[in-house]
Amino acid sequence: MLFLPELFLLGGSLILFFITLGENKGTLAKNVTIAIGLLFSILCVVGINKSGSLFFGAYGIDFYSQFFKLIIGLAMTFVVFLAPETKGINRSTRPEYYLFMMLSVLGLVMLMSSAELLTLFVALELSSYALYLMVPMRDDTTGERRQMEAAIKYVMFGVISTGVMLFGMSYLFGLTGTTYLDELVPQIRNMTDNPVALLAVLMVLAGFFYKLAIFPFHLWVPDVYQGAANPTTAFIATVPKIGAVAIMIRIVTLANPASSEWLVLFLMIAAVASMFYGNLAALVQTDVKRMLGFSGIAHAGFVLLGLLTMDQMGYTRATFYIIGYLLMNLACFLVICNVSVQGENVSRDDLKGLYKRSPFLALVLLVGMFALAGIPPFVGFIGKFMLLAGALQADHLTLVILAALNTAIAIFYYLSVVRVAFTSDPEDRPDVQVGASTWAVGMILMVLIVYMGVAPNKILGVASQAMQVLM
Amino acid sequence: MELILSSSHLLSWLIFIPLIGAALMFITPGEENQRRLAFVVTTFNALLSLKLWNGFDASTAALQFGERFSWIPSLNIEYALGVDGISLLLVMLTTFIMPLCVLGSWTYITKRVKEFMICLLVMETAMVGVFCALDFVLFYVLWEMMLIPMYLLIGVWGGPRKKYASIKFFLYTLAGSVMLLVAIIALYLWNGQHTWYIPDLMSQPYSMTFQVWVFMAFFLAFAIKVPMFPFHTWLPAAHVEAPGAGSVILASVLLKMGTYGFLRFCLPITPDATLAIGPYMLWLSIAGILYGGFTALAQSDMKKLIAYSSVGHMGFVTLGIFVLNQSGIEGAIIQMVNHGITTGALFLMIGMIYERTHSREIKDHSGLAYNLPIFVTFITIFSLSSLAFPATNSFIGEFLILAGGFSHNKIIAGAAIPGAILAAAYMLRLLQYVLFKGEGRPDISDLNFRETMTLVPLLIFVFWIGLSPEPFMNVMHTSVEFLLAQVNSSQAVAALALP
């Protein structure tokens, strides 16, 4: 029973595998994926209060893991809904595309429950390899084979950071003689003055820095965002990041909050570097996806503000922020996927006069971009606000001022997208038709973005309850 | 500062009725109906705010019509509202200006009427909210939220250089408020009781260094909004490109938020820093008065002229605030209202004439006196009010501010006097050109009934405040006394806390 959601996903993957054997079953595969995603989310809700451990303690089910599984399941469903026709993916490989997406989600879901280092590693690789395959599955319309370049970069950097992570895991094992997190945590926490312990934690973190795209593990981001098909980028930009934050929180709790100045310092440098690098680089981008990639780096830096306070409140706020980030990003990708005619990339000029071509999408873009910029009453504001308040409470005044400065820098490029959509004329660009499902998803996203921004209590409460499991 | 709770939720209604109206706008078909709906909603709000006026007790400095609920308990954020003698007039000004904005853009706005009216209504929600908010986070949320509809008002319905103007407006104001956010969080953490509730943040024993930092962060945000010299450069651009109603909202209400911020936050929360930095503020105000006056003198675009005159007028307001005496601050508050009425009216009139000639150049509008008697009557009166002619509203304000200035420091008050003369010079120059120079414009029609009715309420207030300011001054006496007591008494408190 505890393993039911995962088994369900696995069964779903098998169904999708059988669908891939037929020809031109893209729509069927899509509908099946949506159905599985929704049912999986329902199963997570039903079993949200279950707890226990499986497979000799290597797999732990608790509120924390179930909470994140639910979010991942819902996020996947949203992503599939975003792209009405999965433009940009070859018609003949669409079923495979959904199969790999499902497998990647399965890996992430297993990652949430991994209570042992090797399980964690296997789950992470399952999700990563499926992603590596999704990136090159794009129709080559330009003849430049950008998706291949992106895929190679994604694989190479992925493998390197995984290697670093494995190396760190070997140190953890060497220091403690166990790979089980519940035995490992108290031992590592007592090794306060051992630099090897610190190094090990940092190296393990590196693997997830890669997933979350934190400086200096961000190098794959711009090219992969640009090279992958629009729905793929929407997936990469959101779902794995949720998983990464969830696991990073687990790993940071390995360290003893009382004596981890070095870890905090490292996180702080990574946060500041990510924010400045991401925001400054985003300023000059004209490809909207590439811009969102750099903005993602900056937002990842912001998430670290929650982690480096090393307390339950900080983790709760980081979780809240990444959920908000998921929604805001999905809103932006909804627009990108729909404005793109043949599945090509969307440059800033392609958004010209959007408010005349499709007022609804223009509104979604406005909400998404201003939310990312951190303007009230959207979720981006309250999330940022809480992270800043938490960091200032932990006496990181300089960090908070730098982060606040970054908010001011960031506004420029978000605003420039909105500006193009609202103050330019469409010239001869065609109107964009918005289907019923797109309309519904856009509405849900906007309502959630405003709801979380105005009444964050509910989700904060649930997230805080989830963090309680770790403390 | 106590809060008198009220069970009527009057302030909440004032804040949320426009928002409800904006929601209704989505399901209202037909442009004419949408205009009517916006007018009905804003007028209803204006009439509702009369209840505020009637129920206000001027004999106490307490915050009235209070509401206080927990909003985000995990962060201690509250939903707290209340008005006192300082904010009451500004709330009333906002609710009364809005129906006139709707009327003034009735035929001015022809494309995307629904979206335009939604922007106006959301603006009203945010503006009324800013003046009533007693929780710092609530205040900040509303303060920032305002940027989005205002940005759209300029960016979508603006003039030819709207892209430049809207982005400049947005970046300037946002950059200013970022440090405000840090200051707000710092206040929350330093005040000992971990609250965002503004009255509880006042009169706390913060150290001098802390106060100076907080003051500077506040100053950056508010000085940009006012705008004080040298942060004023976004204002002419935004004013010139904004549509008529957008300019009116900018001039009448948005600029007041900066000066309101000084009164509500800087003075009572960081009194020692205010006393220490105040003299520099006075000189910045003088610079603004003179700079605004001289620049206005050289403008050929009517909107730009009024925009620069705003810089000068707001310089008078900040001057009145930082002389820190009863007559100066009361003059500043009444002058905020006056500027809202007079400049709002002038911008409305420029909008009306722009609809007819599609030009804002002074030289295109010479000799209007021959063909447009109604228009000319109004513009003469409002121009005279703008240069603080006796018997008009601005005279009272400027008189009080200068009286406060002279009792504070004769040199500073003396330095502001040329500003008053400059105001006469540039307004009379405008009048002379527009009214009598040239041949006249027989091709354009005079104001129609709707336009006249838009201006009449403002005209009434020009003379009402000008001839009988007592009812308006009475509501603020006690609050201003209390504010000054807060500034002056806290020195001792802070001195104790200093090591």
Coordinates of C-alpha atoms in Angstrom, one line a residue, chain A:
Chain A
M1 CA 0.0 0.0 0.0
L2 CA 2.8 2.4 0.9
F3 CA 4.4 1.8 -2.5
L4 CA 1.1 2.1 -4.4
P5 CA 1.7 5.5 -6.0
E6 CA 5.1 4.5 -7.3
L7 CA 3.7 1.2 -8.6
F8 CA 1.0 3.1 -10.3
L9 CA 3.5 5.3 -12.1
L10 CA 5.5 2.2 -13.0
G11 CA 2.4 0.6 -14.4
G12 CA 1.6 3.8 -16.3
S13 CA 5.1 3.8 -17.8
L14 CA 4.4 0.2 -19.0
I15 CA 1.1 1.3 -20.6
L16 CA 2.9 4.1 -22.3
F17 CA 5.6 1.7 -23.5
F18 CA 2.9 -0.4 -25.1
I19 CA 1.5 2.7 -26.7
T20 CA 4.9 3.5 -28.2
L21 CA 4.6 0.2 -30.2
G22 CA 1.7 1.5 -32.2
E23 CA 2.0 4.3 -34.8
N24 CA 1.0 7.9 -34.4
K25 CA -0.5 7.5 -31.0
G26 CA 0.7 10.9 -29.7
T27 CA -2.7 12.1 -28.6
L28 CA -3.5 8.9 -26.9
A29 CA -0.2 8.9 -25.1
K30 CA -0.8 12.5 -24.0
N31 CA -4.3 11.7 -22.6
V32 CA -3.0 8.6 -20.8
T33 CA -0.2 10.7 -19.3
I34 CA -2.7 13.3 -18.0
A35 CA -4.9 10.6 -16.6
I36 CA -2.0 8.9 -14.8
G37 CA -0.7 12.2 -13.5
L38 CA -4.1 13.1 -12.0
L39 CA -4.7 9.6 -10.6
F40 CA -1.2 9.6 -9.1
S41 CA -1.9 13.0 -7.5
I42 CA -5.1 11.6 -6.0
L43 CA -3.3 8.6 -4.7
C44 CA -0.8 10.9 -3.0
V45 CA -3.5 12.9 -1.4
V46 CA -5.2 9.7 -0.1
G47 CA -2.0 8.4 1.3
I48 CA -0.6 11.7 2.4
N49 CA -0.6 10.8 6.1
K50 CA 0.8 7.3 5.7
S51 CA 4.2 6.7 7.0
G52 CA 6.5 3.7 7.2
S53 CA 9.6 2.3 5.6
L54 CA 10.2 -0.3 2.9
F55 CA 13.0 -2.4 1.5
F56 CA 15.0 -2.8 4.7
G57 CA 14.7 0.9 5.5
A58 CA 16.1 2.1 2.2
Y59 CA 12.8 3.7 1.3
G60 CA 11.0 5.9 3.7
I61 CA 7.4 7.1 3.4
D62 CA 6.6 10.2 5.5
F63 CA 4.6 13.3 5.2
Y64 CA 7.5 15.2 3.8
S65 CA 8.0 12.8 0.9
Q66 CA 4.3 12.5 0.2
F67 CA 3.9 16.2 0.1
F68 CA 6.6 16.7 -2.5
K69 CA 5.3 13.7 -4.5
L70 CA 1.9 15.3 -4.7
I71 CA 3.5 18.6 -6.0
I72 CA 5.6 16.7 -8.5
G73 CA 2.6 14.8 -9.8
L74 CA 0.5 18.0 -10.2
A75 CA 3.3 19.8 -11.8
M76 CA 3.8 17.1 -14.4
T77 CA 0.1 17.2 -15.2
F78 CA 0.2 20.9 -15.6
V79 CA 3.2 20.7 -17.9
V80 CA 1.5 18.2 -20.2
F81 CA -1.6 20.4 -20.3
L82 CA 0.5 23.5 -21.2
A83 CA 1.4 22.5 -24.7
P84 CA -1.8 21.9 -26.6
E85 CA -0.3 20.0 -29.5
T86 CA 3.2 19.2 -28.2
K87 CA 4.5 21.3 -31.1
G88 CA 8.2 20.8 -31.7
I89 CA 8.3 17.1 -31.0
N90 CA 8.2 14.9 -34.0
R91 CA 4.8 13.2 -34.4
S92 CA 6.3 9.8 -34.6
T93 CA 8.2 10.0 -31.3
R94 CA 5.6 11.7 -29.2
P95 CA 4.6 8.5 -27.3
E96 CA 8.2 7.9 -26.4
Y97 CA 8.4 11.5 -25.3
Y98 CA 5.7 11.0 -22.7
L99 CA 7.2 7.7 -21.7
F100 CA 10.5 9.3 -20.8
M101 CA 8.7 12.1 -19.0
M102 CA 6.8 9.6 -16.9
L103 CA 10.0 7.7 -16.1
S104 CA 11.7 10.9 -15.1
V105 CA 8.8 11.7 -12.8
L106 CA 9.0 8.2 -11.4
G107 CA 12.7 8.8 -10.6
L108 CA 12.0 12.1 -8.9
V109 CA 9.2 10.5 -6.9
M110 CA 11.5 7.7 -5.7
L111 CA 14.1 10.3 -4.9
M112 CA 11.7 11.9 -2.5
S113 CA 11.4 8.8 -0.4
S114 CA 15.0 7.7 -0.6
A115 CA 16.4 7.2 2.9
E116 CA 19.6 5.7 1.8
L117 CA 22.5 7.1 -0.3
L118 CA 22.5 4.4 -3.0
T119 CA 18.7 4.4 -3.4
L120 CA 19.0 8.2 -3.7
F121 CA 21.6 7.9 -6.3
V122 CA 19.7 5.3 -8.4
A123 CA 16.5 7.4 -8.2
L124 CA 18.3 10.5 -9.3
E125 CA 19.9 8.8 -12.2
L126 CA 16.6 7.3 -13.3
S127 CA 15.1 10.8 -13.5
S128 CA 18.2 12.3 -15.1
Y129 CA 18.7 9.8 -17.9
A130 CA 15.1 10.1 -19.0
L131 CA 15.6 13.9 -19.1
Y132 CA 18.9 13.5 -21.1
L133 CA 16.8 11.6 -23.7
M134 CA 14.0 14.2 -23.8
V135 CA 16.3 17.1 -24.8
P136 CA 17.3 15.9 -28.3
M137 CA 13.8 14.8 -29.2
R138 CA 13.1 18.0 -31.0
D139 CA 12.2 18.4 -34.6
D140 CA 15.2 19.9 -36.4
T141 CA 13.7 22.8 -38.2
T142 CA 16.6 25.1 -38.5
G143 CA 19.2 22.6 -39.5
E144 CA 21.6 23.8 -36.8
R145 CA 21.0 20.8 -34.6
R146 CA 20.9 22.9 -31.5
Q147 CA 19.1 20.3 -29.6
M148 CA 22.1 17.9 -30.0
E149 CA 24.5 20.5 -28.7
A150 CA 22.1 21.1 -25.8
A151 CA 21.8 17.4 -25.1
I152 CA 25.5 16.8 -25.1
K153 CA 26.1 19.7 -22.7
Y154 CA 23.3 18.5 -20.5
V155 CA 24.7 15.0 -20.3
M156 CA 28.3 16.0 -19.8
F157 CA 27.7 18.5 -17.0
G158 CA 25.2 16.1 -15.5
V159 CA 27.6 13.2 -15.4
I160 CA 30.4 15.4 -13.9
S161 CA 28.2 16.7 -11.1
T162 CA 26.9 13.2 -10.4
G163 CA 30.5 12.0 -10.2
V164 CA 31.3 14.7 -7.7
M165 CA 28.2 13.7 -5.7
L166 CA 29.2 10.1 -5.7
F167 CA 32.6 11.0 -4.5
G168 CA 31.0 13.0 -1.7
M169 CA 28.8 10.0 -0.8
S170 CA 31.9 7.8 -0.6
Y171 CA 33.3 10.2 2.0
L172 CA 30.1 10.1 4.0
F173 CA 30.2 6.3 3.9
G174 CA 33.9 6.3 4.9
L175 CA 33.3 8.6 7.8
T176 CA 30.3 6.9 9.2
G177 CA 30.3 3.3 7.9
T178 CA 26.7 3.5 6.8
T179 CA 24.7 4.7 3.9
Y180 CA 21.4 5.0 5.8
L181 CA 20.5 8.7 6.4
D182 CA 18.9 8.1 9.8
E183 CA 22.1 6.6 11.1
L184 CA 24.3 8.9 9.2
V185 CA 22.8 12.2 10.3
P186 CA 23.6 12.1 14.0
Q187 CA 27.2 10.9 13.3
I188 CA 27.9 13.7 10.8
R189 CA 26.3 16.3 13.0
N190 CA 28.8 15.4 15.7
M191 CA 31.8 15.8 13.4
T192 CA 31.6 19.5 13.7
D193 CA 35.4 20.2 13.4
N194 CA 36.1 17.6 10.7
P195 CA 36.7 19.4 7.4
V196 CA 36.1 16.1 5.5
A197 CA 32.6 15.9 6.8
L198 CA 31.9 19.4 5.5
L199 CA 33.5 18.6 2.2
A200 CA 31.4 15.5 1.9
V201 CA 28.2 17.4 2.5
L202 CA 29.2 20.1 0.0
M203 CA 30.1 17.5 -2.7
V204 CA 26.7 15.8 -2.3
L205 CA 25.0 19.1 -2.5
A206 CA 26.8 19.8 -5.8
G207 CA 24.8 17.1 -7.5
F208 CA 21.6 19.0 -6.6
F209 CA 23.1 22.4 -7.3
Y210 CA 23.3 21.1 -10.9
K211 CA 19.7 20.2 -11.0
L212 CA 18.6 23.5 -9.4
A213 CA 21.1 25.4 -11.7
I214 CA 23.1 27.2 -9.0
F215 CA 26.3 28.9 -9.8
P216 CA 28.9 27.4 -10.5
F217 CA 26.9 24.4 -11.7
H218 CA 24.7 26.4 -14.0
L219 CA 26.6 26.2 -17.2
W220 CA 24.2 23.9 -19.0
V221 CA 21.2 26.1 -18.4
P222 CA 21.1 28.6 -21.3
D223 CA 21.9 26.2 -24.1
V224 CA 19.6 23.5 -22.8
Y225 CA 16.7 25.9 -22.2
Q226 CA 17.2 27.2 -25.7
G227 CA 17.9 24.0 -27.5
A228 CA 15.2 21.8 -26.0
A229 CA 11.6 21.9 -27.3
N230 CA 9.3 24.4 -25.5
P231 CA 7.4 21.7 -23.5
T232 CA 10.6 20.0 -22.6
T233 CA 12.1 23.2 -21.3
A234 CA 8.9 23.8 -19.3
F235 CA 9.4 20.4 -17.7
I236 CA 13.1 20.8 -17.0
A237 CA 12.6 24.3 -15.6
T238 CA 10.0 23.2 -13.0
V239 CA 9.6 19.6 -12.0
P240 CA 13.2 18.5 -11.3
K241 CA 13.8 21.8 -9.4
I242 CA 11.1 20.8 -6.9
G243 CA 12.8 17.5 -6.4
A244 CA 16.2 19.2 -6.0
V245 CA 15.0 21.6 -3.4
A246 CA 13.3 18.7 -1.4
I247 CA 16.5 16.7 -1.4
M248 CA 18.8 19.7 -0.7
I249 CA 16.8 20.4 2.4
R250 CA 17.3 16.8 3.5
I251 CA 21.0 17.1 3.0
V252 CA 21.4 20.5 4.6
T253 CA 19.8 19.0 7.7
L254 CA 22.8 16.7 7.9
A255 CA 24.8 19.6 9.1
N256 CA 24.7 20.8 12.6
P257 CA 23.1 24.3 12.6
A258 CA 25.1 25.3 15.6
S259 CA 28.5 24.9 14.0
S260 CA 28.4 25.1 10.3
E261 CA 29.6 28.6 9.5
W262 CA 31.5 27.3 6.6
L263 CA 28.5 25.6 5.0
V264 CA 26.5 28.8 5.5
L265 CA 29.3 30.8 4.0
F266 CA 29.5 28.5 1.0
L267 CA 25.7 28.7 0.5
M268 CA 25.8 32.4 0.8
I269 CA 28.5 32.8 -1.8
A270 CA 26.6 30.4 -4.1
A271 CA 23.4 32.4 -3.6
V272 CA 24.9 35.8 -4.2
A273 CA 26.9 34.6 -7.3
S274 CA 23.8 32.9 -8.7
M275 CA 21.6 35.9 -8.2
F276 CA 24.1 38.4 -9.8
Y277 CA 25.1 36.1 -12.6
G278 CA 21.6 35.1 -13.4
N279 CA 20.1 38.5 -13.3
L280 CA 22.9 40.3 -15.1
A281 CA 23.1 37.7 -17.9
A282 CA 19.3 37.7 -18.3
L283 CA 19.4 41.5 -19.0
V284 CA 20.8 41.0 -22.5
Q285 CA 18.8 38.0 -23.7
T286 CA 16.4 38.2 -26.5
D287 CA 15.2 34.6 -26.6
V288 CA 12.5 34.4 -23.9
K289 CA 13.4 30.8 -22.9
R290 CA 17.0 31.6 -22.5
M291 CA 16.1 34.6 -20.4
L292 CA 13.9 32.4 -18.2
G293 CA 16.9 30.1 -17.9
F294 CA 19.1 32.8 -16.5
S295 CA 16.2 34.1 -14.3
G296 CA 15.9 30.5 -13.0
I297 CA 19.6 30.7 -11.9
A298 CA 18.8 33.9 -10.0
H299 CA 15.7 32.4 -8.4
A300 CA 17.7 29.3 -7.4
G301 CA 20.0 31.7 -5.6
F302 CA 17.0 33.1 -3.8
V303 CA 15.9 29.7 -2.7
L304 CA 19.3 29.2 -1.0
L305 CA 18.4 32.2 1.3
G306 CA 15.9 29.8 2.9
L307 CA 18.3 27.0 3.2
L308 CA 21.2 28.9 4.8
T309 CA 19.2 29.9 7.8
M310 CA 19.3 26.2 8.7
D311 CA 16.0 26.2 10.6
Q312 CA 12.6 24.8 10.0
M313 CA 11.2 28.2 9.1
G314 CA 13.8 28.8 6.4
Y315 CA 13.1 25.4 4.9
T316 CA 9.4 26.0 4.9
R317 CA 9.9 29.3 3.2
A318 CA 12.2 27.9 0.6
T319 CA 9.7 25.2 -0.2
F320 CA 6.9 27.8 -0.5
Y321 CA 9.1 29.8 -2.8
I322 CA 9.9 26.9 -5.1
I323 CA 6.2 26.0 -5.3
G324 CA 5.5 29.6 -6.2
Y325 CA 8.3 29.6 -8.7
L326 CA 6.8 26.5 -10.3
L327 CA 3.5 28.3 -10.8
M328 CA 5.0 31.5 -12.1
N329 CA 7.3 29.7 -14.5
L330 CA 4.4 27.5 -15.8
A331 CA 2.4 30.6 -16.5
C332 CA 5.2 32.0 -18.6
F333 CA 5.7 28.7 -20.4
L334 CA 2.0 28.5 -21.1
V335 CA 2.4 31.7 -23.1
I336 CA 5.6 30.5 -24.9
C337 CA 4.1 27.2 -25.9
N338 CA 1.0 28.8 -27.3
V339 CA 2.6 31.8 -29.1
S340 CA 5.1 29.5 -30.8
V341 CA 3.5 28.6 -34.2
Q342 CA 5.5 25.5 -35.2
G343 CA 7.2 24.8 -32.0
E344 CA 10.1 27.1 -32.7
N345 CA 11.7 29.3 -30.0
V346 CA 10.0 32.5 -29.0
S347 CA 12.0 35.7 -29.1
R348 CA 11.0 38.8 -27.4
D349 CA 9.9 40.4 -30.7
D350 CA 7.6 37.5 -31.3
L351 CA 5.5 38.7 -28.3
K352 CA 5.0 42.1 -29.9
G353 CA 1.4 43.4 -29.6
L354 CA 0.4 40.2 -27.8
Y355 CA -2.3 42.2 -25.9
K356 CA -4.0 42.7 -29.3
R357 CA -3.4 39.2 -30.6
S358 CA -4.6 37.4 -27.6
P359 CA -5.6 39.5 -24.5
F360 CA -5.8 36.4 -22.4
L361 CA -2.3 35.2 -23.0
A362 CA -1.0 38.7 -22.5
L363 CA -2.7 38.8 -19.1
V364 CA -1.2 35.4 -18.2
L365 CA 2.2 36.7 -19.3
L366 CA 1.8 39.9 -17.2
V367 CA 0.9 37.9 -14.1
G368 CA 3.7 35.4 -14.7
M369 CA 6.4 38.0 -15.3
F370 CA 5.4 40.4 -12.6
A371 CA 5.1 37.5 -10.2
L372 CA 8.7 36.4 -11.1
A373 CA 9.8 40.0 -10.6
G374 CA 8.3 39.9 -7.1
I375 CA 5.6 42.5 -7.4
P376 CA 2.6 42.2 -5.0
P377 CA 0.0 40.8 -4.8
F378 CA 1.5 37.8 -6.5
V379 CA 3.2 34.8 -4.9
G380 CA 6.6 36.0 -6.0
F381 CA 6.5 38.9 -3.7
I382 CA 5.4 37.2 -0.5
G383 CA 7.8 34.4 -1.2
K384 CA 10.8 36.7 -1.6
F385 CA 9.6 38.8 1.3
M386 CA 9.6 35.9 3.7
L387 CA 13.0 34.7 2.5
L388 CA 14.4 38.2 3.0
A389 CA 12.8 38.5 6.4
G390 CA 14.2 35.1 7.4
A391 CA 17.7 35.9 6.3
L392 CA 17.7 39.2 8.0
Q393 CA 16.5 37.6 11.2
A394 CA 19.5 35.3 11.0
D395 CA 21.7 38.5 10.8
H396 CA 22.7 38.3 7.2
L397 CA 22.2 42.0 6.5
T398 CA 24.6 42.3 3.6
L399 CA 23.1 39.3 1.9
V400 CA 19.7 40.7 2.2
I401 CA 20.7 44.1 0.8
L402 CA 22.4 42.3 -2.1
A403 CA 19.3 40.2 -2.7
A404 CA 17.1 43.3 -2.6
L405 CA 19.4 45.0 -5.2
N406 CA 19.0 42.0 -7.4
T407 CA 15.2 42.3 -7.2
A408 CA 15.7 45.8 -8.6
I409 CA 18.0 44.6 -11.4
A410 CA 15.7 41.8 -12.3
I411 CA 12.6 44.0 -12.8
F412 CA 14.2 45.4 -15.9
Y413 CA 14.2 42.3 -18.1
Y414 CA 10.8 41.0 -16.8
L415 CA 9.4 44.4 -17.5
S416 CA 10.9 44.5 -21.0
V417 CA 9.0 41.4 -21.9
V418 CA 5.7 42.8 -20.6
R419 CA 6.5 46.1 -22.4
V420 CA 6.9 44.4 -25.7
A421 CA 3.6 42.5 -25.2
F422 CA 1.6 45.5 -24.1
T423 CA 3.1 48.6 -25.7
S424 CA 4.2 47.4 -29.2
D425 CA 2.0 47.0 -32.2
P426 CA 1.6 43.5 -33.6
E427 CA 2.7 44.5 -37.1
D428 CA 1.8 41.6 -39.2
R429 CA 2.0 38.9 -36.6
P430 CA -1.0 36.5 -36.5
D431 CA -3.6 36.3 -33.8
V432 CA -3.1 33.5 -31.3
Q433 CA -6.1 31.2 -30.8
V434 CA -6.5 30.0 -27.2
G435 CA -8.2 26.7 -26.7
A436 CA -10.5 25.8 -23.8
S437 CA -7.9 23.7 -22.0
T438 CA -5.2 26.4 -22.3
W439 CA -7.7 28.9 -21.0
A440 CA -8.5 26.7 -18.1
V441 CA -4.9 26.0 -17.2
G442 CA -4.1 29.7 -17.5
M443 CA -7.0 30.6 -15.2
I444 CA -6.0 28.1 -12.6
L445 CA -2.4 29.2 -12.7
M446 CA -3.3 32.9 -12.3
V447 CA -5.8 32.2 -9.5
L448 CA -3.2 30.1 -7.7
I449 CA -0.5 32.7 -8.1
V450 CA -2.7 35.4 -6.6
Y451 CA -4.2 33.1 -4.0
M452 CA -0.7 32.0 -2.7
G453 CA 0.3 35.7 -2.8
V454 CA -2.6 36.9 -0.8
A455 CA -3.3 34.0 1.5
P456 CA -0.1 32.0 1.9
N457 CA -1.1 30.5 5.2
K458 CA -2.5 27.2 4.1
I459 CA 0.4 26.2 2.0
L460 CA 2.9 27.5 4.6
G461 CA 1.1 25.4 7.2
V462 CA 1.3 22.2 5.2
A463 CA 4.9 22.9 4.2
S464 CA 5.9 23.6 7.8
Q465 CA 4.2 20.3 8.9
A466 CA 6.2 18.5 6.2
M467 CA 9.5 20.1 7.5
Q468 CA 8.6 19.0 11.0
V469 CA 9.3 15.4 9.9
L470 CA 12.9 16.3 9.3
M471 CA 13.7 18.2 12.4

